[in-house]
Tab-separated table of C-alpha atoms in Angstrom:
chain	number	residue	atom	x	y	z
A	1	MET	CA	118.937	66.965	88.498
A	2	LEU	CA	115.535	67.376	86.854
A	3	ILE	CA	113.918	70.410	85.299
A	4	LYS	CA	111.233	70.300	87.979
A	5	ASP	CA	113.913	70.941	90.626
A	6	VAL	CA	114.818	74.254	89.003
A	7	VAL	CA	111.145	75.073	88.475
A	8	GLN	CA	110.427	74.472	92.161
A	9	TYR	CA	113.394	76.545	93.299
A	10	LEU	CA	112.539	79.513	91.099
A	11	GLY	CA	108.902	79.240	92.195
A	12	GLU	CA	109.931	79.476	95.834
A	13	TRP	CA	112.060	82.546	95.096
A	14	ALA	CA	109.452	84.311	92.958
A	15	PRO	CA	106.073	82.604	93.511
A	16	GLN	CA	103.955	82.381	90.376
A	17	ALA	CA	100.999	83.630	92.425
A	18	TYR	CA	102.693	87.051	92.534
A	19	ALA	CA	102.555	87.441	88.752
A	20	GLU	CA	100.010	89.860	87.311
A	21	SER	CA	96.746	88.354	86.082
A	22	TYR	CA	97.549	89.122	82.437
A	23	ASP	CA	100.944	87.404	82.612
A	24	ASN	CA	102.033	83.881	81.654
A	25	VAL	CA	104.823	82.530	83.835
A	26	GLY	CA	106.264	79.171	84.810
A	27	LEU	CA	107.201	76.189	82.659
A	28	LEU	CA	105.704	76.980	79.246
A	29	VAL	CA	107.285	74.232	77.128
A	30	GLY	CA	108.870	70.920	78.076
A	31	ASN	CA	108.712	67.908	80.353
A	32	PRO	CA	109.498	68.749	83.995
A	33	LEU	CA	110.869	65.215	84.497
A	34	ASN	CA	113.636	65.654	81.906
A	35	LYS	CA	117.176	65.684	83.235
A	36	ILE	CA	118.951	69.030	82.941
A	37	THR	CA	122.004	69.277	80.727
A	38	GLY	CA	122.429	73.027	81.183
A	39	VAL	CA	120.490	76.275	81.650
A	40	LEU	CA	120.639	79.312	79.386
A	41	VAL	CA	119.341	82.559	80.884
A	42	SER	CA	117.959	85.292	78.633
A	43	LEU	CA	115.746	88.352	78.785
A	44	ASP	CA	113.681	87.235	75.791
A	45	CYS	CA	113.215	83.867	74.151
A	46	THR	CA	113.720	83.922	70.383
A	47	GLU	CA	114.755	81.501	67.668
A	48	ALA	CA	118.341	82.710	68.003
A	49	VAL	CA	118.303	82.032	71.749
A	50	VAL	CA	116.966	78.501	71.247
A	51	ALA	CA	119.673	77.867	68.636
A	52	GLU	CA	122.256	79.140	71.115
A	53	ALA	CA	120.900	76.811	73.817
A	54	VAL	CA	121.199	73.826	71.479
A	55	GLN	CA	124.737	74.822	70.481
A	56	LYS	CA	125.787	75.158	74.134
A	57	GLY	CA	124.131	71.922	75.239
A	58	CYS	CA	121.476	73.620	77.397
A	59	ASN	CA	118.040	72.012	77.416
A	60	LEU	CA	116.364	74.643	79.634
A	61	ILE	CA	115.970	78.333	78.823
A	62	VAL	CA	114.961	80.597	81.687
A	63	SER	CA	113.780	83.913	80.269
A	64	HIS	CA	112.315	86.965	81.924
A	65	HIS	CA	109.752	87.614	79.197
A	66	PRO	CA	107.412	84.727	78.299
A	67	ILE	CA	107.504	83.668	74.648
A	68	ILE	CA	103.875	82.523	74.961
A	69	PHE	CA	101.985	85.586	76.130
A	70	LYS	CA	98.695	85.304	74.280
A	71	GLY	CA	96.851	82.154	73.355
A	72	ILE	CA	98.292	80.037	70.545
A	73	LYS	CA	95.644	78.366	68.402
A	74	SER	CA	97.991	76.766	65.890
A	75	LEU	CA	101.665	75.976	65.340
A	76	THR	CA	102.403	76.642	61.678
A	77	GLY	CA	105.486	78.834	61.957
A	78	ALA	CA	103.515	81.893	60.878
A	79	ASN	CA	105.355	84.208	63.311
A	80	TYR	CA	108.434	84.264	65.526
A	81	VAL	CA	106.474	83.041	68.559
A	82	GLU	CA	105.268	79.891	66.805
A	83	ARG	CA	108.664	79.296	65.202
A	84	THR	CA	110.453	79.651	68.541
A	85	VAL	CA	108.103	77.231	70.294
A	86	MET	CA	108.332	74.733	67.430
A	87	MET	CA	112.116	74.933	67.444
A	88	ALA	CA	112.244	74.375	71.206
A	89	ILE	CA	109.955	71.331	70.989
A	90	LYS	CA	111.899	69.865	68.060
A	91	ASN	CA	115.169	70.143	69.984
A	92	ASP	CA	113.693	69.076	73.347
A	93	VAL	CA	114.515	72.436	74.928
A	94	SER	CA	112.255	73.456	77.817
A	95	LEU	CA	111.157	77.076	78.217
A	96	TYR	CA	110.530	78.730	81.579
A	97	ALA	CA	109.406	82.319	82.139
A	98	ILE	CA	109.858	84.323	85.340
A	99	HIS	CA	108.296	87.699	84.576
A	100	THR	CA	106.061	89.921	86.713
A	101	ASN	CA	106.466	87.583	89.665
A	102	LEU	CA	110.188	88.477	89.588
A	103	ASP	CA	109.222	92.140	89.258
A	104	SER	CA	107.104	91.877	92.397
A	105	ILE	CA	109.552	90.524	94.982
A	106	THR	CA	112.014	92.564	97.028
A	107	THR	CA	115.024	90.648	95.696
A	108	GLY	CA	113.923	90.818	92.065
A	109	VAL	CA	114.314	93.037	89.014
A	110	ASN	CA	113.832	96.382	90.711
A	111	HIS	CA	116.215	95.536	93.534
A	112	ARG	CA	118.924	94.845	90.947
A	113	ILE	CA	118.319	98.246	89.310
A	114	ALA	CA	118.371	99.933	92.719
A	115	SER	CA	121.662	98.237	93.585
A	116	LEU	CA	123.271	99.375	90.336
A	117	LEU	CA	122.176	102.963	90.993
A	118	GLY	CA	123.310	102.868	94.616
A	119	LEU	CA	119.868	103.407	96.150
A	120	MET	CA	119.309	102.775	99.852
A	121	ASN	CA	116.302	102.505	102.197
A	122	LEU	CA	114.321	100.653	99.553
A	123	LYS	CA	110.554	100.240	99.669
A	124	ILE	CA	107.993	98.711	97.316
A	125	LEU	CA	106.393	101.534	95.357
A	126	LYS	CA	102.944	99.942	94.969
A	127	PRO	CA	102.435	97.056	97.411
A	128	LYS	CA	99.993	94.315	96.493
A	129	ILE	CA	96.797	93.880	98.475
A	130	ASP	CA	94.580	90.856	99.161
A	131	ILE	CA	97.454	88.381	99.047
A	132	LEU	CA	97.578	87.744	102.803
A	133	ARG	CA	95.396	85.445	104.886
A	134	LYS	CA	94.917	85.007	108.634
A	135	LEU	CA	94.370	81.489	109.909
A	136	THR	CA	92.768	81.076	113.343
A	137	TYR	CA	92.481	77.624	114.887
A	138	TYR	CA	92.056	75.946	118.280
A	139	THR	CA	94.118	73.106	119.752
A	140	PRO	CA	94.312	71.349	123.106
A	141	THR	CA	97.004	73.053	125.175
A	142	ALA	CA	99.252	70.000	125.180
A	143	ASP	CA	99.308	69.878	121.348
A	144	ALA	CA	99.548	73.600	120.580
A	145	GLU	CA	103.300	73.607	119.993
A	146	LYS	CA	103.224	70.578	117.687
A	147	VAL	CA	100.520	72.104	115.475
A	148	ARG	CA	102.247	75.505	115.438
A	149	LEU	CA	105.471	73.921	114.207
A	150	ALA	CA	103.532	72.139	111.452
A	151	VAL	CA	101.943	75.334	110.112
A	152	PHE	CA	105.272	77.161	110.335
A	153	GLU	CA	106.927	74.383	108.349
A	154	ALA	CA	104.197	74.726	105.708
A	155	GLY	CA	104.989	78.425	105.243
A	156	ALA	CA	102.813	80.312	107.725
A	157	GLY	CA	104.034	82.762	110.328
A	158	VAL	CA	106.502	84.759	108.210
A	159	ILE	CA	106.366	88.559	108.594
A	160	ALA	CA	109.119	90.425	106.735
A	161	HIS	CA	112.432	89.201	108.186
A	162	TYR	CA	110.772	87.304	111.050
A	163	SER	CA	109.611	83.699	111.029
A	164	ASP	CA	107.574	81.506	113.415
A	165	CYS	CA	105.259	84.440	114.198
A	166	SER	CA	101.947	83.683	115.903
A	167	PHE	CA	99.547	85.055	118.498
A	168	ASN	CA	98.149	82.686	121.128
A	169	ILE	CA	95.425	82.973	123.746
A	170	ASP	CA	94.599	80.358	126.393
A	171	GLY	CA	90.923	79.558	126.834
A	172	THR	CA	88.307	76.911	127.433
A	173	GLY	CA	86.430	75.006	124.751
A	174	THR	CA	83.099	73.259	125.236
A	175	TYR	CA	81.556	70.446	123.194
A	176	THR	CA	79.303	67.416	123.364
A	177	PRO	CA	80.380	64.448	121.214
A	178	GLY	CA	77.493	63.105	119.112
A	179	ALA	CA	76.625	59.617	117.925
A	180	GLY	CA	79.264	58.260	115.540
A	181	SER	CA	81.980	60.618	116.798
A	182	ASP	CA	85.420	59.568	118.029
A	183	PRO	CA	86.382	62.327	120.461
A	184	TYR	CA	89.985	63.019	121.440
A	185	GLU	CA	88.748	63.570	124.999
A	186	GLY	CA	85.335	62.987	126.584
A	187	LYS	CA	82.495	60.557	125.939
A	188	VAL	CA	79.666	60.439	123.425
A	189	GLY	CA	76.632	62.340	124.699
A	190	VAL	CA	78.446	63.852	127.668
A	191	PRO	CA	79.091	67.640	127.701
A	192	SER	CA	82.835	68.267	127.930
A	193	ILE	CA	85.260	71.106	128.449
A	194	ALA	CA	88.892	71.318	127.363
A	195	ALA	CA	91.802	73.656	127.953
A	196	GLU	CA	92.615	75.001	124.502
A	197	VAL	CA	94.849	77.545	122.776
A	198	ARG	CA	93.557	79.885	120.123
A	199	THR	CA	96.349	80.489	117.606
A	200	GLU	CA	96.464	83.102	114.846
A	201	VAL	CA	99.043	83.118	112.048
A	202	LEU	CA	99.520	85.054	108.816
A	203	LEU	CA	100.272	83.307	105.549
A	204	PRO	CA	100.474	84.055	101.823
A	205	ALA	CA	97.188	83.336	100.083
A	206	TYR	CA	98.810	80.941	97.629
A	207	LEU	CA	99.916	78.691	100.515
A	208	GLU	CA	96.547	78.412	102.235
A	209	GLY	CA	95.827	74.885	101.022
A	210	ARG	CA	99.213	73.585	102.108
A	211	VAL	CA	99.058	75.276	105.515
A	212	ILE	CA	95.530	74.076	106.325
A	213	ASP	CA	96.417	70.549	105.276
A	214	ALA	CA	99.504	70.610	107.535
A	215	MET	CA	97.433	71.934	110.427
A	216	LYS	CA	94.830	69.175	110.054
A	217	ARG	CA	97.412	66.408	109.784
A	218	ALA	CA	99.179	67.572	112.961
A	219	HIS	CA	95.970	68.252	114.905
A	220	PRO	CA	94.675	65.576	117.313
A	221	TYR	CA	90.975	66.441	116.968
A	222	GLU	CA	88.652	64.500	114.706
A	223	GLU	CA	87.020	67.786	113.666
A	224	VAL	CA	89.278	70.840	113.676
A	225	ALA	CA	87.747	74.217	114.534
A	226	TYR	CA	89.374	76.923	112.377
A	227	TYR	CA	88.596	79.815	110.091
A	228	LEU	CA	90.495	81.572	107.339
A	229	SER	CA	90.200	85.331	106.796
A	230	SER	CA	91.159	87.459	103.782
A	231	LEU	CA	93.107	90.567	104.744
A	232	ALA	CA	92.902	93.920	103.015
A	233	ASN	CA	96.370	94.771	104.354
A	234	GLU	CA	99.060	95.779	101.895
A	235	ASN	CA	101.961	93.384	101.732
A	236	GLN	CA	104.865	95.809	101.977
A	237	TYR	CA	107.273	93.211	100.612
A	238	VAL	CA	105.455	92.287	97.406
A	239	GLY	CA	104.392	94.673	94.662
A	240	SER	CA	105.350	96.868	91.725
A	241	GLY	CA	108.315	99.200	91.465
A	242	MET	CA	110.640	100.477	94.174
A	243	VAL	CA	111.635	103.775	95.673
A	244	GLY	CA	114.884	104.537	97.451
A	245	GLU	CA	117.373	107.251	98.274
A	246	LEU	CA	120.802	108.212	97.036
A	247	ALA	CA	123.619	108.527	99.564
A	248	GLY	CA	123.693	112.249	98.866
A	249	GLU	CA	121.950	114.849	96.731
A	250	VAL	CA	123.079	115.326	93.130
A	251	ASP	CA	121.939	117.645	90.363
A	252	GLU	CA	119.466	116.329	87.821
A	253	LEU	CA	121.728	116.305	84.767
A	254	SER	CA	124.552	114.531	86.577
A	255	PHE	CA	122.171	111.885	87.862
A	256	LEU	CA	120.683	111.207	84.423
A	257	GLU	CA	124.168	110.994	82.890
A	258	PHE	CA	125.155	108.531	85.627
A	259	THR	CA	121.985	106.522	85.023
A	260	LYS	CA	122.556	106.390	81.269
A	261	LYS	CA	126.108	105.114	81.720
A	262	THR	CA	125.304	102.673	84.524
A	263	MET	CA	122.294	101.168	82.763
A	264	ALA	CA	124.052	101.131	79.366
A	265	ALA	CA	121.159	103.029	77.826
A	266	GLY	CA	121.371	104.140	74.209
A	267	VAL	CA	119.288	107.186	74.988
A	268	VAL	CA	117.385	108.719	77.895
A	269	LYS	CA	114.101	110.470	77.208
A	270	TYR	CA	113.212	112.810	80.057
A	271	THR	CA	110.865	115.597	81.045
A	272	ALA	CA	111.895	119.139	81.944
A	273	PHE	CA	114.187	119.546	84.919
A	274	ARG	CA	112.694	121.068	88.045
A	275	ASN	CA	116.041	122.607	89.016
A	276	LYS	CA	115.962	120.729	92.291
A	277	PRO	CA	118.521	118.249	93.641
A	278	VAL	CA	117.863	114.530	93.255
A	279	LYS	CA	117.671	112.499	96.451
A	280	SER	CA	114.667	110.168	96.189
A	281	VAL	CA	114.414	107.928	93.109
A	282	ALA	CA	111.576	105.666	91.972
A	283	ILE	CA	112.259	102.798	89.579
A	284	CYS	CA	110.361	100.172	87.634
A	285	GLY	CA	111.924	97.715	85.229
A	286	GLY	CA	110.126	97.408	81.902
A	287	SER	CA	106.925	99.383	81.328
A	288	GLY	CA	106.247	101.513	84.389
A	289	SER	CA	104.061	104.420	83.334
A	290	PHE	CA	101.189	102.995	85.412
A	291	LEU	CA	103.239	103.805	88.529
A	292	LEU	CA	103.761	107.498	87.833
A	293	GLY	CA	101.137	108.576	90.383
A	294	ASP	CA	102.687	106.309	93.002
A	295	ALA	CA	106.144	107.709	92.291
A	296	ILE	CA	104.838	111.253	92.751
A	297	SER	CA	102.977	110.326	95.935
A	298	ALA	CA	106.164	108.744	97.294
A	299	GLY	CA	107.936	112.083	96.883
A	300	ALA	CA	110.428	110.805	94.320
A	301	ASP	CA	112.468	113.414	92.460
A	302	VAL	CA	113.065	111.149	89.436
A	303	PHE	CA	111.188	108.140	88.070
A	304	ILE	CA	113.287	105.729	85.996
A	305	THR	CA	111.488	103.206	83.801
A	306	GLY	CA	110.697	102.471	80.149
A	307	ASP	CA	107.959	102.610	77.520
A	308	PHE	CA	106.396	105.985	78.358
A	309	LYS	CA	104.116	107.203	75.568
A	310	TYR	CA	104.333	110.737	74.233
A	311	HIS	CA	101.264	112.134	75.998
A	312	GLU	CA	102.133	110.387	79.246
A	313	PHE	CA	105.206	112.581	79.645
A	314	PHE	CA	102.874	115.555	80.157
A	315	ASP	CA	101.570	113.879	83.318
A	316	ALA	CA	104.803	114.709	85.130
A	317	GLU	CA	103.432	118.280	85.488
A	318	SER	CA	106.729	119.478	87.004
A	319	LYS	CA	106.121	117.271	90.049
A	320	ILE	CA	108.798	114.762	89.049
A	321	VAL	CA	111.357	114.111	86.321
A	322	ILE	CA	110.432	111.115	84.180
A	323	ALA	CA	113.489	109.331	82.776
A	324	ASP	CA	112.626	106.730	80.144
A	325	ILE	CA	115.745	104.634	79.531
A	326	GLY	CA	114.020	101.948	77.462
A	327	HIS	CA	112.359	98.635	78.241
A	328	TYR	CA	115.294	96.403	77.362
A	329	GLU	CA	117.821	98.718	78.988
A	330	SER	CA	115.973	98.799	82.298
A	331	GLU	CA	115.765	94.997	82.489
A	332	GLN	CA	118.892	93.779	80.730
A	333	PHE	CA	120.755	92.992	83.955
A	334	THR	CA	117.945	90.697	85.072
A	335	ILE	CA	119.706	87.773	83.393
A	336	ASN	CA	122.702	88.245	85.704
A	337	LEU	CA	120.357	88.223	88.689
A	338	ILE	CA	118.682	84.960	87.625
A	339	ALA	CA	121.976	83.269	86.751
A	340	GLU	CA	123.488	84.236	90.110
A	341	LYS	CA	120.464	82.832	91.938
A	342	LEU	CA	120.673	79.519	90.076
A	343	SER	CA	124.435	79.241	90.541
A	344	GLU	CA	124.064	79.719	94.302
A	345	LYS	CA	121.785	76.687	94.495
A	346	PHE	CA	122.944	74.335	91.739
A	347	SER	CA	126.495	73.349	90.932
A	348	ASN	CA	125.932	70.101	89.028
A	349	PHE	CA	125.018	71.724	85.710
A	350	ALA	CA	126.167	74.799	83.814
A	351	THR	CA	124.199	78.038	84.014
A	352	ARG	CA	125.071	80.327	81.117
A	353	LEU	CA	124.140	83.859	80.097
A	354	THR	CA	122.896	84.344	76.559
A	355	GLU	CA	125.225	86.104	74.169
A	356	VAL	CA	122.322	87.076	71.928
A	357	ASN	CA	121.220	90.694	72.125
A	358	THR	CA	117.442	90.358	71.896
A	359	ASN	CA	116.701	94.094	71.985
A	360	PRO	CA	114.481	94.759	68.942
A	361	ILE	CA	115.233	98.491	69.132
A	362	HIS	CA	118.366	100.084	67.652
A	363	TYR	CA	119.684	103.629	67.980
A	364	LEU	CA	121.640	105.848	65.563
């Protein structure tokens, strides 16, 4: 088993294209053709985590947070980032980061938080836009099914929990083959007509090259008539944060006490209670203050996240209860999620959870 096999699998689960533009995800250090001896999963990648990987015989670290976030212009060991990268290279340990792309999918970080808190009827809090494409193409009627199967195999035609989705219209195409052409039907210089099917399929933007290539390879025409459209539609299954509902209403204090215990939080910083029962809850692992407006618009009673700044708490304006449980605390169970996903797929190498607590914050 090679490192590239794990990289491909994780990329299919949480596509790198779904990461935020400022992020740095994927294989950051190492040769993808190296054989895997073991995988260590961590929230952060530090010198201590690399040392642990070496001690446990793991030559791949999969971390949620990328160790290389900003550009590195030198490797002199001047800070923990450079020292960690140097240590990984010296010990032939590969580093892979699965960050905001894992935040953005429905089975990712926020889903794990929602599951721990017992939330139901989950929805993405802020769906991404401009990540869908519509492909329209024309095929001779006899070949329509073959080409459809090819584009489906390449990843098109998936809508939520449905696959092989397409819309098809029968029609008539006209054309006149020119000099130098090699028409599928008809003769050079003679106007022709053909029974054709117009097919429309949706696809993720990051797969457009693969889907178009599959369509062309399966298509019988020398020149394929098609066009690709960008869609302004929200993708309801990809985006930031989540919102869901509790099985029943609970009072605010009881819910925050439950959250603190369940999420193993050292402290919960929260805004004034509204003296209303809690039913709808918005969540965002890590730093989620940018989603406060979305949480309010969604009608959430409480918004659970981390890294709110002092003045940002004022923005609750009695419309919602902000509950800041800490960045590390909100994401710490992500390593279990990643390890479970890898263990489901791969059984020929060990997947281990780090025993290093990488939280840089301590509480009295």
